[in-house]
mmCIF file of C-alpha atoms in Angstrom:
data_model
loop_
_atom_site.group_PDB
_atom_site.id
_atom_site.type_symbol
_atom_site.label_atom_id
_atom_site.label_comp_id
_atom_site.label_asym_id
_atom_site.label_seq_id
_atom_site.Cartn_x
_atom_site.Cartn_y
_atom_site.Cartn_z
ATOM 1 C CA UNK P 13 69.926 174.999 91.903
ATOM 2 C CA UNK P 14 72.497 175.578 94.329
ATOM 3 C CA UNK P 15 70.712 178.674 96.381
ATOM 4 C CA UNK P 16 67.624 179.269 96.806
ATOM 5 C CA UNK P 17 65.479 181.592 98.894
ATOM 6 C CA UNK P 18 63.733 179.095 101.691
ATOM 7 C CA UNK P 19 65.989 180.462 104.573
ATOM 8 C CA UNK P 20 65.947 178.566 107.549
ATOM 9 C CA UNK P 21 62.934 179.496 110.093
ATOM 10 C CA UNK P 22 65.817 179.983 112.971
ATOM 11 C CA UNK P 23 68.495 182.570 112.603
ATOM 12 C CA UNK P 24 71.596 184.429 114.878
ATOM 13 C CA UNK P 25 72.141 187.795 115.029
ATOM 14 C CA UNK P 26 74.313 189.567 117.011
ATOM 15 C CA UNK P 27 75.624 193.526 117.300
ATOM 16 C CA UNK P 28 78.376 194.945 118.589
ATOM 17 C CA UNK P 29 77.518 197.647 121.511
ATOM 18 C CA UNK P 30 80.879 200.232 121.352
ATOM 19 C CA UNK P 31 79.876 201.433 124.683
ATOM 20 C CA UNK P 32 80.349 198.089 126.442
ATOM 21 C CA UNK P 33 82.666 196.774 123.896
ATOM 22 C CA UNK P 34 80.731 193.866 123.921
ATOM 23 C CA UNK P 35 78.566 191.622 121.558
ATOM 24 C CA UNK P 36 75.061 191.350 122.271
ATOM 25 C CA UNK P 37 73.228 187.864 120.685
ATOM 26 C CA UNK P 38 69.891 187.769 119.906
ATOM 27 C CA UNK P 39 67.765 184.375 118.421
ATOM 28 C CA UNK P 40 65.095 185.014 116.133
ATOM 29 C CA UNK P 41 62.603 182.219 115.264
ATOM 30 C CA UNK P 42 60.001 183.882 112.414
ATOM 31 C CA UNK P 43 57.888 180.467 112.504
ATOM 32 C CA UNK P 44 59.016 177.029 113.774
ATOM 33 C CA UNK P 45 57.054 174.757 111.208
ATOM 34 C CA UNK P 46 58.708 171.490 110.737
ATOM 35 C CA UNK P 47 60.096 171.037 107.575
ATOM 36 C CA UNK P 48 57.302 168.368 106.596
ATOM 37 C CA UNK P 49 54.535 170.558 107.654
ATOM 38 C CA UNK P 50 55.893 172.836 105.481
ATOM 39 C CA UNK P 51 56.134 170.363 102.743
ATOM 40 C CA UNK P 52 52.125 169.524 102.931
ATOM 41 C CA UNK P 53 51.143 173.825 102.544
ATOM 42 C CA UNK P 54 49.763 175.824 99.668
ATOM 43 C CA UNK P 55 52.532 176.763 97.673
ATOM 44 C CA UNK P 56 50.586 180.523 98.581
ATOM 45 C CA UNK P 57 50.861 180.061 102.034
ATOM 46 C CA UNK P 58 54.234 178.371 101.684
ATOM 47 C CA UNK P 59 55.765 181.661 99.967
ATOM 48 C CA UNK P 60 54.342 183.427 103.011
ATOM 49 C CA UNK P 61 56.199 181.599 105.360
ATOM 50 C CA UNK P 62 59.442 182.094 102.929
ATOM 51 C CA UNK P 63 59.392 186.038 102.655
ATOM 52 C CA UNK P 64 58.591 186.467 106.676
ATOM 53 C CA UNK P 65 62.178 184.458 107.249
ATOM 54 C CA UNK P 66 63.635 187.244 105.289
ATOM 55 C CA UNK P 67 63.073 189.920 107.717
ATOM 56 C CA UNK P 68 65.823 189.997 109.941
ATOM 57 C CA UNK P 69 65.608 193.344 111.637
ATOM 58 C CA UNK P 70 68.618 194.970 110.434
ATOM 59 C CA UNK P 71 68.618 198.556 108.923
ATOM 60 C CA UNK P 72 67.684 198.784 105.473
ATOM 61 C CA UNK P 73 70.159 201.899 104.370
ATOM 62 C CA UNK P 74 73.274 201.186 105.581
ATOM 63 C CA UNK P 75 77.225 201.600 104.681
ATOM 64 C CA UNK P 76 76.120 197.529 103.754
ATOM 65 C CA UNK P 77 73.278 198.378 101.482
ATOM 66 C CA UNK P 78 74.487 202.183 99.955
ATOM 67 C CA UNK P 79 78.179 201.078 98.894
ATOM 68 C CA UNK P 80 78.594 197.160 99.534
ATOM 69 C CA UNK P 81 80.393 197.414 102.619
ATOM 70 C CA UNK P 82 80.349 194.485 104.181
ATOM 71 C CA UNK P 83 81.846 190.989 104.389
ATOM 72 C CA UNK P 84 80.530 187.290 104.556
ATOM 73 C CA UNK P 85 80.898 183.849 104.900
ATOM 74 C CA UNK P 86 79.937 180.323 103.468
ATOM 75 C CA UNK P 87 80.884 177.350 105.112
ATOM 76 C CA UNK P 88 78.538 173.948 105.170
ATOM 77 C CA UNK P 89 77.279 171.447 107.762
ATOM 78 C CA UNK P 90 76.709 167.903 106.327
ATOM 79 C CA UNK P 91 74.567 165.042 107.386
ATOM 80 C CA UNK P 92 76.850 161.996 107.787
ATOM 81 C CA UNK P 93 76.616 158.662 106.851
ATOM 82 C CA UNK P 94 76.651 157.762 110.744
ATOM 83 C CA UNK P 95 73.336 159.776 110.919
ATOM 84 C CA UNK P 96 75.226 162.587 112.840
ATOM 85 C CA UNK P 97 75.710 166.411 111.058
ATOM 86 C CA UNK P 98 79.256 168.236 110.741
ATOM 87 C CA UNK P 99 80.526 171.277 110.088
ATOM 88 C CA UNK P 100 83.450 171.884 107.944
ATOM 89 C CA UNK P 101 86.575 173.177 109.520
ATOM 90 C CA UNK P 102 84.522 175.838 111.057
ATOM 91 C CA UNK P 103 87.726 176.978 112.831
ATOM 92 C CA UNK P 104 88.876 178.299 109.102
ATOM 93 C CA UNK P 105 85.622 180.221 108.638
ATOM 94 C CA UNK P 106 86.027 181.910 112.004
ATOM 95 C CA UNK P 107 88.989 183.044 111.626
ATOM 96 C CA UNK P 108 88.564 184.344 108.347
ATOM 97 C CA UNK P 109 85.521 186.011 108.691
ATOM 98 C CA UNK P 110 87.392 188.114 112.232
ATOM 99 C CA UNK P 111 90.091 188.838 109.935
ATOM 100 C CA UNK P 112 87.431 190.238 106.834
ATOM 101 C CA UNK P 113 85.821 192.529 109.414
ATOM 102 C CA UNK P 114 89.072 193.822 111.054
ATOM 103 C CA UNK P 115 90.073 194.582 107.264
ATOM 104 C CA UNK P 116 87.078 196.773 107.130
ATOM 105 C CA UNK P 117 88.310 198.462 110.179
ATOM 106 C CA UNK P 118 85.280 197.494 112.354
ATOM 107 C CA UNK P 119 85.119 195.350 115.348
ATOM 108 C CA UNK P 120 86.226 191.840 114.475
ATOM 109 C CA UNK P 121 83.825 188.913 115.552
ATOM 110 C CA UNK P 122 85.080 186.696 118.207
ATOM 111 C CA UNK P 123 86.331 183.217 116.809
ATOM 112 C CA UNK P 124 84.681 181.032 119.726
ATOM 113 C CA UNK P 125 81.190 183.261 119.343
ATOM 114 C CA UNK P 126 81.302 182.122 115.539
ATOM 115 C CA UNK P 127 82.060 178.574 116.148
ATOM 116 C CA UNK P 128 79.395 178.532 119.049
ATOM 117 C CA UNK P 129 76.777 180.341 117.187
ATOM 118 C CA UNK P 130 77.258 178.159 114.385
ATOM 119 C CA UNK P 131 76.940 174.527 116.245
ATOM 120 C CA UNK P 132 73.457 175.977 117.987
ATOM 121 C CA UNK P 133 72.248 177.122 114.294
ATOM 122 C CA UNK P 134 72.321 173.818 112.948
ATOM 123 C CA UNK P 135 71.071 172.345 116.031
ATOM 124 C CA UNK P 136 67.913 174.442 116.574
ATOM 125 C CA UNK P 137 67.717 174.339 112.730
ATOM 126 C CA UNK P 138 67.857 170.534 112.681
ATOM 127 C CA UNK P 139 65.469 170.007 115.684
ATOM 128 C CA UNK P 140 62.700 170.942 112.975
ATOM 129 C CA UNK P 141 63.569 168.822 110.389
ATOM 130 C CA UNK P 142 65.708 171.020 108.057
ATOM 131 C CA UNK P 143 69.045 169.401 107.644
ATOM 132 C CA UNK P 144 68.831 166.790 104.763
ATOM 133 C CA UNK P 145 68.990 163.547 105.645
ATOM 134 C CA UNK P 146 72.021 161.366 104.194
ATOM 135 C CA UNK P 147 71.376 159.594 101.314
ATOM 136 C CA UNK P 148 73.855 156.429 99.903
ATOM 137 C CA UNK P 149 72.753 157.109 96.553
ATOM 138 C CA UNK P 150 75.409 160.277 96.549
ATOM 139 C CA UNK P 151 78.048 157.409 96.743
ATOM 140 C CA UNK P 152 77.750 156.571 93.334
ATOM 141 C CA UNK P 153 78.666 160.332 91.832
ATOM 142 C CA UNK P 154 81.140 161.073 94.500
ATOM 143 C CA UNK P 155 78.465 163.474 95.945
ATOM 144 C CA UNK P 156 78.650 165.502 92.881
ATOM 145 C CA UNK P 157 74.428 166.266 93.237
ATOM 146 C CA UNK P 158 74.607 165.654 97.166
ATOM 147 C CA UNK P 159 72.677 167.849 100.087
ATOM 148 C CA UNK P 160 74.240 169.901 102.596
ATOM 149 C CA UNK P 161 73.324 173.108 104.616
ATOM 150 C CA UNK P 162 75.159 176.119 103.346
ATOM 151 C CA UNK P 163 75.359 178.590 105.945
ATOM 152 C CA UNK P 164 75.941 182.180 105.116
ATOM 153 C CA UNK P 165 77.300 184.421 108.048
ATOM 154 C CA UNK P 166 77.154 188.034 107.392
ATOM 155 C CA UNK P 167 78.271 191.227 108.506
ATOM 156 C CA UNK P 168 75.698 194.504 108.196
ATOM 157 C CA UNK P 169 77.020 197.954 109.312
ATOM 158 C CA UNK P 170 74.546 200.084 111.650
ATOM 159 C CA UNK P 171 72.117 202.280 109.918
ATOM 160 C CA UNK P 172 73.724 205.256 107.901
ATOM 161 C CA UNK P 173 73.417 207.006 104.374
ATOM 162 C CA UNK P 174 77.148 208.793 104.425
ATOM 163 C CA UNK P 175 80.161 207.110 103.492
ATOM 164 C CA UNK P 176 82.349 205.863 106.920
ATOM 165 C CA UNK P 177 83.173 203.429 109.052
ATOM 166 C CA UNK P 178 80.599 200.467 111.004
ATOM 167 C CA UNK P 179 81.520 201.274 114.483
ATOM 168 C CA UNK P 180 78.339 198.974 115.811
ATOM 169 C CA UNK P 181 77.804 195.888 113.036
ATOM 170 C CA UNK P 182 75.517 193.465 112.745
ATOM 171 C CA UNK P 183 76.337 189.537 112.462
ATOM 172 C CA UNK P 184 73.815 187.358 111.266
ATOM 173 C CA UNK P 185 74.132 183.894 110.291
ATOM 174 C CA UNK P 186 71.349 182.231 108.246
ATOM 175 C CA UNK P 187 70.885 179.222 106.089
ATOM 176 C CA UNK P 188 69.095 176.865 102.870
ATOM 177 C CA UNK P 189 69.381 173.515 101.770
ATOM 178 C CA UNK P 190 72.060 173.425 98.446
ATOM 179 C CA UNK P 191 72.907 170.755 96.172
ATOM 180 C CA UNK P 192 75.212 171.103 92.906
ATOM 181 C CA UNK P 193 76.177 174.804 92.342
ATOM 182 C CA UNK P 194 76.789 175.139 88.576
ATOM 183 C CA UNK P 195 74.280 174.760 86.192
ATOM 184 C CA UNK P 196 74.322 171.666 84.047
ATOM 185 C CA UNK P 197 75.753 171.341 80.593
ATOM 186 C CA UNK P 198 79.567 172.221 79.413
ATOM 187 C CA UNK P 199 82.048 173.280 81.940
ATOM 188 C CA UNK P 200 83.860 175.864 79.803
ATOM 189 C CA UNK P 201 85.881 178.968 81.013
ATOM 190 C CA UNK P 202 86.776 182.279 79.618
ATOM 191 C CA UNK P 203 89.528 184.468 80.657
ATOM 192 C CA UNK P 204 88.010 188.413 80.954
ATOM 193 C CA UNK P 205 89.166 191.164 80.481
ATOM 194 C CA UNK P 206 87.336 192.390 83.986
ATOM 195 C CA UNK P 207 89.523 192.785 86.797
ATOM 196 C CA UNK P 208 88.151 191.412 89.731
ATOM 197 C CA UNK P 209 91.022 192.877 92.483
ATOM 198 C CA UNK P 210 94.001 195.153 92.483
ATOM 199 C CA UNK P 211 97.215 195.326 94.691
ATOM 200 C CA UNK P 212 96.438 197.255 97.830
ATOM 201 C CA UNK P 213 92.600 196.705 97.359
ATOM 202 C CA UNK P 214 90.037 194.313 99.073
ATOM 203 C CA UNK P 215 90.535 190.753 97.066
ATOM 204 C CA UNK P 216 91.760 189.358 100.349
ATOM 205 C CA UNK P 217 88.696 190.006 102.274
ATOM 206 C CA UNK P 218 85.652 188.088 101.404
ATOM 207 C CA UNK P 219 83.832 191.459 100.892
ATOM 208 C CA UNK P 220 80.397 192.295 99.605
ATOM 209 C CA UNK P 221 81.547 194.844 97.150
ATOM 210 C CA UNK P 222 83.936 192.296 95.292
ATOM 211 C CA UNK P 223 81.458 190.359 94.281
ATOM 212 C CA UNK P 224 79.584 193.064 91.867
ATOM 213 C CA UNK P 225 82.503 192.408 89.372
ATOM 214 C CA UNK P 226 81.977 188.749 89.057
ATOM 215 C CA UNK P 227 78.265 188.739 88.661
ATOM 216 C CA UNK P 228 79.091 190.948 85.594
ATOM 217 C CA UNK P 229 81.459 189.244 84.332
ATOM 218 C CA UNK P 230 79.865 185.873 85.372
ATOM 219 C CA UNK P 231 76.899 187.013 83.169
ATOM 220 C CA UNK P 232 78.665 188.278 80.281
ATOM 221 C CA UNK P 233 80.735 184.323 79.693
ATOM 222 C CA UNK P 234 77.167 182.658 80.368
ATOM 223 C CA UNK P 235 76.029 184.592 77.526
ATOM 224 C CA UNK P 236 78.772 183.633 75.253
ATOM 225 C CA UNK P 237 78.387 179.944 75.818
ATOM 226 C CA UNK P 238 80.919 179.309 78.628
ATOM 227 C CA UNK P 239 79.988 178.032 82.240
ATOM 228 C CA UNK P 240 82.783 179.828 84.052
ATOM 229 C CA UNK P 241 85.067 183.257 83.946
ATOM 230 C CA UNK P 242 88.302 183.219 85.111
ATOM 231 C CA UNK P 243 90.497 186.879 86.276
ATOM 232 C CA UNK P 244 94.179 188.124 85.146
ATOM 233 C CA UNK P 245 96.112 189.924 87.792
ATOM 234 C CA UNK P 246 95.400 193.520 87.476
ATOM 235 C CA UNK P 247 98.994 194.676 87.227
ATOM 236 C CA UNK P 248 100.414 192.474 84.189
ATOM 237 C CA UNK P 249 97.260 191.250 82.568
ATOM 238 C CA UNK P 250 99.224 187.908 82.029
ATOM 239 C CA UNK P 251 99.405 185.960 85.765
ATOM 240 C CA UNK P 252 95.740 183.253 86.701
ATOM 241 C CA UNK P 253 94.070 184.933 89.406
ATOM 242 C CA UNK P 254 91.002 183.048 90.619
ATOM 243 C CA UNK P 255 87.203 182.363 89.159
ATOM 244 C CA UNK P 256 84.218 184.239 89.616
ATOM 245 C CA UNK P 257 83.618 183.191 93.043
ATOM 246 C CA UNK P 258 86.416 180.300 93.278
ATOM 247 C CA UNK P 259 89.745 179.191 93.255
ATOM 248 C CA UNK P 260 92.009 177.626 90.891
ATOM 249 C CA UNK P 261 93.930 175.174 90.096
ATOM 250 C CA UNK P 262 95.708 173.272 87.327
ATOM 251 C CA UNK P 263 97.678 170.210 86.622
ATOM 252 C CA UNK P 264 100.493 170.575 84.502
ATOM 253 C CA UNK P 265 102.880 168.294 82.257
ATOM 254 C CA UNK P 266 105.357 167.356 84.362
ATOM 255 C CA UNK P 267 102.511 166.240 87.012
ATOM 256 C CA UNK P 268 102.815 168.720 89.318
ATOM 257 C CA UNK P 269 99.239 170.830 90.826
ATOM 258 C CA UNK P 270 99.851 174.127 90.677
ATOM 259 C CA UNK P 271 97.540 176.981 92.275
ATOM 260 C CA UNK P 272 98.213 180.805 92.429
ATOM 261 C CA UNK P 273 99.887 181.525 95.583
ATOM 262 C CA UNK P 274 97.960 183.751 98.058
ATOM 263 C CA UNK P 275 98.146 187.372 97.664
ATOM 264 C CA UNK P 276 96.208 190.778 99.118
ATOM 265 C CA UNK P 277 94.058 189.846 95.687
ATOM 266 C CA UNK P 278 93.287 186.551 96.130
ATOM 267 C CA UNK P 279 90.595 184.731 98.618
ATOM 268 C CA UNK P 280 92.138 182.063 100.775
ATOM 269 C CA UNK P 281 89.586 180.039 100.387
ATOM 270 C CA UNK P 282 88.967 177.051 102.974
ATOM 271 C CA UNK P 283 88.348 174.415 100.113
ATOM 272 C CA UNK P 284 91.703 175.428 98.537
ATOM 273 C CA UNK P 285 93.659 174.913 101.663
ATOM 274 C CA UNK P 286 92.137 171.554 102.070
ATOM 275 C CA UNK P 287 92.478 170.284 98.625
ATOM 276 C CA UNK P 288 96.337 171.573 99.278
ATOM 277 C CA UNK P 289 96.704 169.099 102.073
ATOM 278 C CA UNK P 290 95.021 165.851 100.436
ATOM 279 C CA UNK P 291 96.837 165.949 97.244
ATOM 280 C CA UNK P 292 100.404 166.332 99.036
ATOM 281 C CA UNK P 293 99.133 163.601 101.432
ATOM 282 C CA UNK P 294 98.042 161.823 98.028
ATOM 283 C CA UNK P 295 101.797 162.269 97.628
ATOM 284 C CA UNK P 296 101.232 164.660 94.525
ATOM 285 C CA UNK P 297 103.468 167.891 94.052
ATOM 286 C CA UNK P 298 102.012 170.846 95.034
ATOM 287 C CA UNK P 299 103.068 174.468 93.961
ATOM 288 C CA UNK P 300 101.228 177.896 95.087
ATOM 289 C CA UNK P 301 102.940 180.069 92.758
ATOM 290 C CA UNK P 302 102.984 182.495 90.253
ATOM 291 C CA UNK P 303 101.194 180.884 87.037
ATOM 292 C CA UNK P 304 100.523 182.391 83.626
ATOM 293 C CA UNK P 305 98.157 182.240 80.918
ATOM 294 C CA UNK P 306 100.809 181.673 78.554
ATOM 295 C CA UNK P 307 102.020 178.666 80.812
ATOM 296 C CA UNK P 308 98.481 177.391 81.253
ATOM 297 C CA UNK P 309 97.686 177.129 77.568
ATOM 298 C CA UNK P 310 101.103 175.206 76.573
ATOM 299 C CA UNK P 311 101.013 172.832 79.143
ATOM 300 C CA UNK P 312 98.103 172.552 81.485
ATOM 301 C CA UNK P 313 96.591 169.463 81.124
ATOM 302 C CA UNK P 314 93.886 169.389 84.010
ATOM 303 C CA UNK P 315 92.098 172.425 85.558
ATOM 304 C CA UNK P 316 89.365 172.756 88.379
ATOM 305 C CA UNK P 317 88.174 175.526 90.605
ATOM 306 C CA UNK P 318 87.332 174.542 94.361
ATOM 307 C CA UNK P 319 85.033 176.546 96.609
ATOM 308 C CA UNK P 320 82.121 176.033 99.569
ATOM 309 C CA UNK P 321 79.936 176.183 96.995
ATOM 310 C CA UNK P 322 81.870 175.202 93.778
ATOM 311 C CA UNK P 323 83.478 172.010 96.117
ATOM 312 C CA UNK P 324 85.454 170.931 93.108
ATOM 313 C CA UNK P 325 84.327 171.277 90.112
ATOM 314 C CA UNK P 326 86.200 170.351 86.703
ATOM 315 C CA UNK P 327 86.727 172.468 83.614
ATOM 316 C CA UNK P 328 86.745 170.877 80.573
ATOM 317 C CA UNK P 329 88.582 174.134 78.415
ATOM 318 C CA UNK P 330 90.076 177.992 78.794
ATOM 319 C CA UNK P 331 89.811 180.240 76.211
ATOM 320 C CA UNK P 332 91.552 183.372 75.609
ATOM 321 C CA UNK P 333 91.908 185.532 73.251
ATOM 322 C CA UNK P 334 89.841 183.690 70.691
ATOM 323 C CA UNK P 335 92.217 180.490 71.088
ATOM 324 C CA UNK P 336 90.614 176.716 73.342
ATOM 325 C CA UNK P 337 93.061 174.906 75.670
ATOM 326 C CA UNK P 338 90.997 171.712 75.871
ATOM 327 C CA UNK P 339 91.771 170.056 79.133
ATOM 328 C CA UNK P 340 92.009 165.680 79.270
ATOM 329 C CA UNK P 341 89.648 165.481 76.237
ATOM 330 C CA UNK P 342 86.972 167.353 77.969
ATOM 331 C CA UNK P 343 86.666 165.016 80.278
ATOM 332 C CA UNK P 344 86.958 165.320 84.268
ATOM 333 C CA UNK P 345 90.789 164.666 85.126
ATOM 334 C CA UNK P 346 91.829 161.459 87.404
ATOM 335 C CA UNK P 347 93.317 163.950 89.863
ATOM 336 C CA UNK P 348 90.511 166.308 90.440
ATOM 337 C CA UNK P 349 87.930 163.194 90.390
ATOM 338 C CA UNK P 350 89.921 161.169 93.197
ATOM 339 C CA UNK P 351 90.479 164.540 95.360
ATOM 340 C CA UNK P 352 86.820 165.169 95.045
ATOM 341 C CA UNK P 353 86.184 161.639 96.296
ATOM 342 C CA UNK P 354 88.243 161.985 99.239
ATOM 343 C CA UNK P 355 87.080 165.450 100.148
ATOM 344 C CA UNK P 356 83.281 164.650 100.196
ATOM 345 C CA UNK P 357 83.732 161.406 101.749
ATOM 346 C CA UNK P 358 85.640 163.191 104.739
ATOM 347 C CA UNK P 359 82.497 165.459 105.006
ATOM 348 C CA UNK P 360 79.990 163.674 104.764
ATOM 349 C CA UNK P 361 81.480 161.227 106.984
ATOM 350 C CA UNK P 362 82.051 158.229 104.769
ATOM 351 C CA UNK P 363 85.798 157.952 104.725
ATOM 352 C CA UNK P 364 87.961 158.881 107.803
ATOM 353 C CA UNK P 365 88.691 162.549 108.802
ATOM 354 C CA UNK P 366 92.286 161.705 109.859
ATOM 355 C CA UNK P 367 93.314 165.823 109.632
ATOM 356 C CA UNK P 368 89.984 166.290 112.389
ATOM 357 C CA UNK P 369 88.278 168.627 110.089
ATOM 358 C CA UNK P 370 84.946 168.173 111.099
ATOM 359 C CA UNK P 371 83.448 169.429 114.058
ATOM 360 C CA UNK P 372 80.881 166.645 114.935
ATOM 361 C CA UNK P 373 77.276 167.776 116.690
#
């Protein structure tokens, strides 16, 4: 499994003080048990340990907690093959998560505190043994089933019950072990007939609240056989938006890679902008464009969704409306397997990080 509940035992938190204007940081270490005493415990006493790293202090009825009003990142350090750890193009993550906040009219977090905050997280973190340790054996699946640390910033509005505005958030940044993030077996997608974002609306902004939608709809195509959903534009019912918590992209007939462009109901994901860079460096055609179903299912011949989590992942068929684009026999395409390659080898240090992606601890 992907995510799991053994949180770090150190984690940041920080609140914004609207008298000062100022952010006030705060470390909290709920136990520090090396990771291989914890290994040796009771699973009893074990579980202990586990739900006391949960309580983080903030307020339990919130704007966050009534009505989903919040935002959040994901973003992964790596343990290199040179024994060192990385994190990925934390730059990206900073400024995304400053913009996501501002879009929520409340105080944006500082870029530089993010970055910061994040290099002493896995630091402290990794002082007690909790970063995996890099293993050559994820060489041989192109890291498909390799470890990394996925870190989950967070925003968390002040205590309140009445609909408004978080004039003093919260920002905490916490963290597990992960490995591969979909389940095993078939790699099938389903368009929905959900609508994940509208024109106007929050798709943009990695938001709590968006993510309610995909869950259901996440749930409903698991229980009708397929692995993944993917979203329509909520306007013409007929343009690819993203997947449930991922972007898209698809290789068509005439060779070229073709993602839907970037739009107030789309994420711009970090993963997406990176895979954007190595396939035109690959010297690949890239469009971010417009793309419909109708197109997809006449002449899309490869298709995988790319995320923190999802990294790239391939899908093996679409269906909609009843009717199965099968994509390269099922199989994972050549594109999507060499990009994959490339990408996981940058982070995890094996192959050279000649765009300087990786901020090295």
């Amino acid at each position: 499994m992907a995510f799991t509940l053994e949180m770090y035992p150190i984690s940041y938190i920080a609140r914004y003080n609207p008298q000062t204007k100022s952010w006030e940081e705060e470390w909290i270490e709920s136990d520090t048990i090396p990771y291989s005493q914890l290994l040796t415990m009771n699973e009893e006493d074990r579980q202990k340990v586990f739900a006391n790293r949960n309580q983080l202090g903030i307020p339990a009825v919130s704007y966050t907690s009534q009505y989903g009003y919040g935002c959040f990142e994901g973003m992964k350090a790596y343990p290199r093959k040179d024994g060192k750890i990385s994190i990925f193009r934390p730059d990206r993550n900073a400024n995304r998560f400053k913009k996501s906040m501002e879009g929520l009219y409340c105080p944006g977090f500082p870029e530089e505190m993010y970055i910061k905050a994040s290099c002493e997280f896995i630091r402290r973190n990794a002082e007690l043994g909790y970063v995996p340790a890099y293993n050559s054996q994820w060489e041989e699946n192109n890291y498909a089933s390799a470890s990394a640390v996925y870190m989950r910033p967070f925003m968390n509005s002040e205590a309140a019950i009445g609909i408004g505005i978080s004039k003093a958030p919260y920002v905490v940044i916490c963290a597990t072990s992960v490995s591969t993030y979909f389940k095993g077996g078939n790699t099938k997608a389903i368009i929905t007939n959900r609508i994940r974002a509208t024109p106007q609306g929050t798709g943009w902004i990695k938001c709590a609240s968006n993510y309610v939608i995909s869950t259901l709809a996440k749930k409903e195509a698991e229980e009708a056989g397929f692995m993944e959903v993917v979203y329509l534009d909520a306007v013409e019912r007929k343009y690819i938006q993203e997947g449930s918590s991922c972007n898209i992209f698809f290789l068509m007939q005439d060779g070229t890679l073709v993602t839907p462009e970037l739009g107030d109901t789309i994420l711009p994901g970090i993963t997406r902008a990176s895979i954007i860079d190595l396939a035109r460096q690959q010297g690949h055609k890239v469009e971010e464009r417009p793309i419909s179903i109708e197109e997809v299912m006449d002449s899309g011949m490869e298709c995988f969704v790319t995320g923190t989590a999802a990294g790239i992942t391939p899908i093996e068929s679409l269906t909609h409306n009843g009717v199965e684009r099968v994509f390269n026999n099922r199989k994972p395409g050549e594109l999507g397997e060499s990009l994959q390659k490339q990408l996981k080898g940058i982070q995890y240090g094996a192959i050279q990080d000649t765009n300087n992606w990786n901020l090295i601890l």
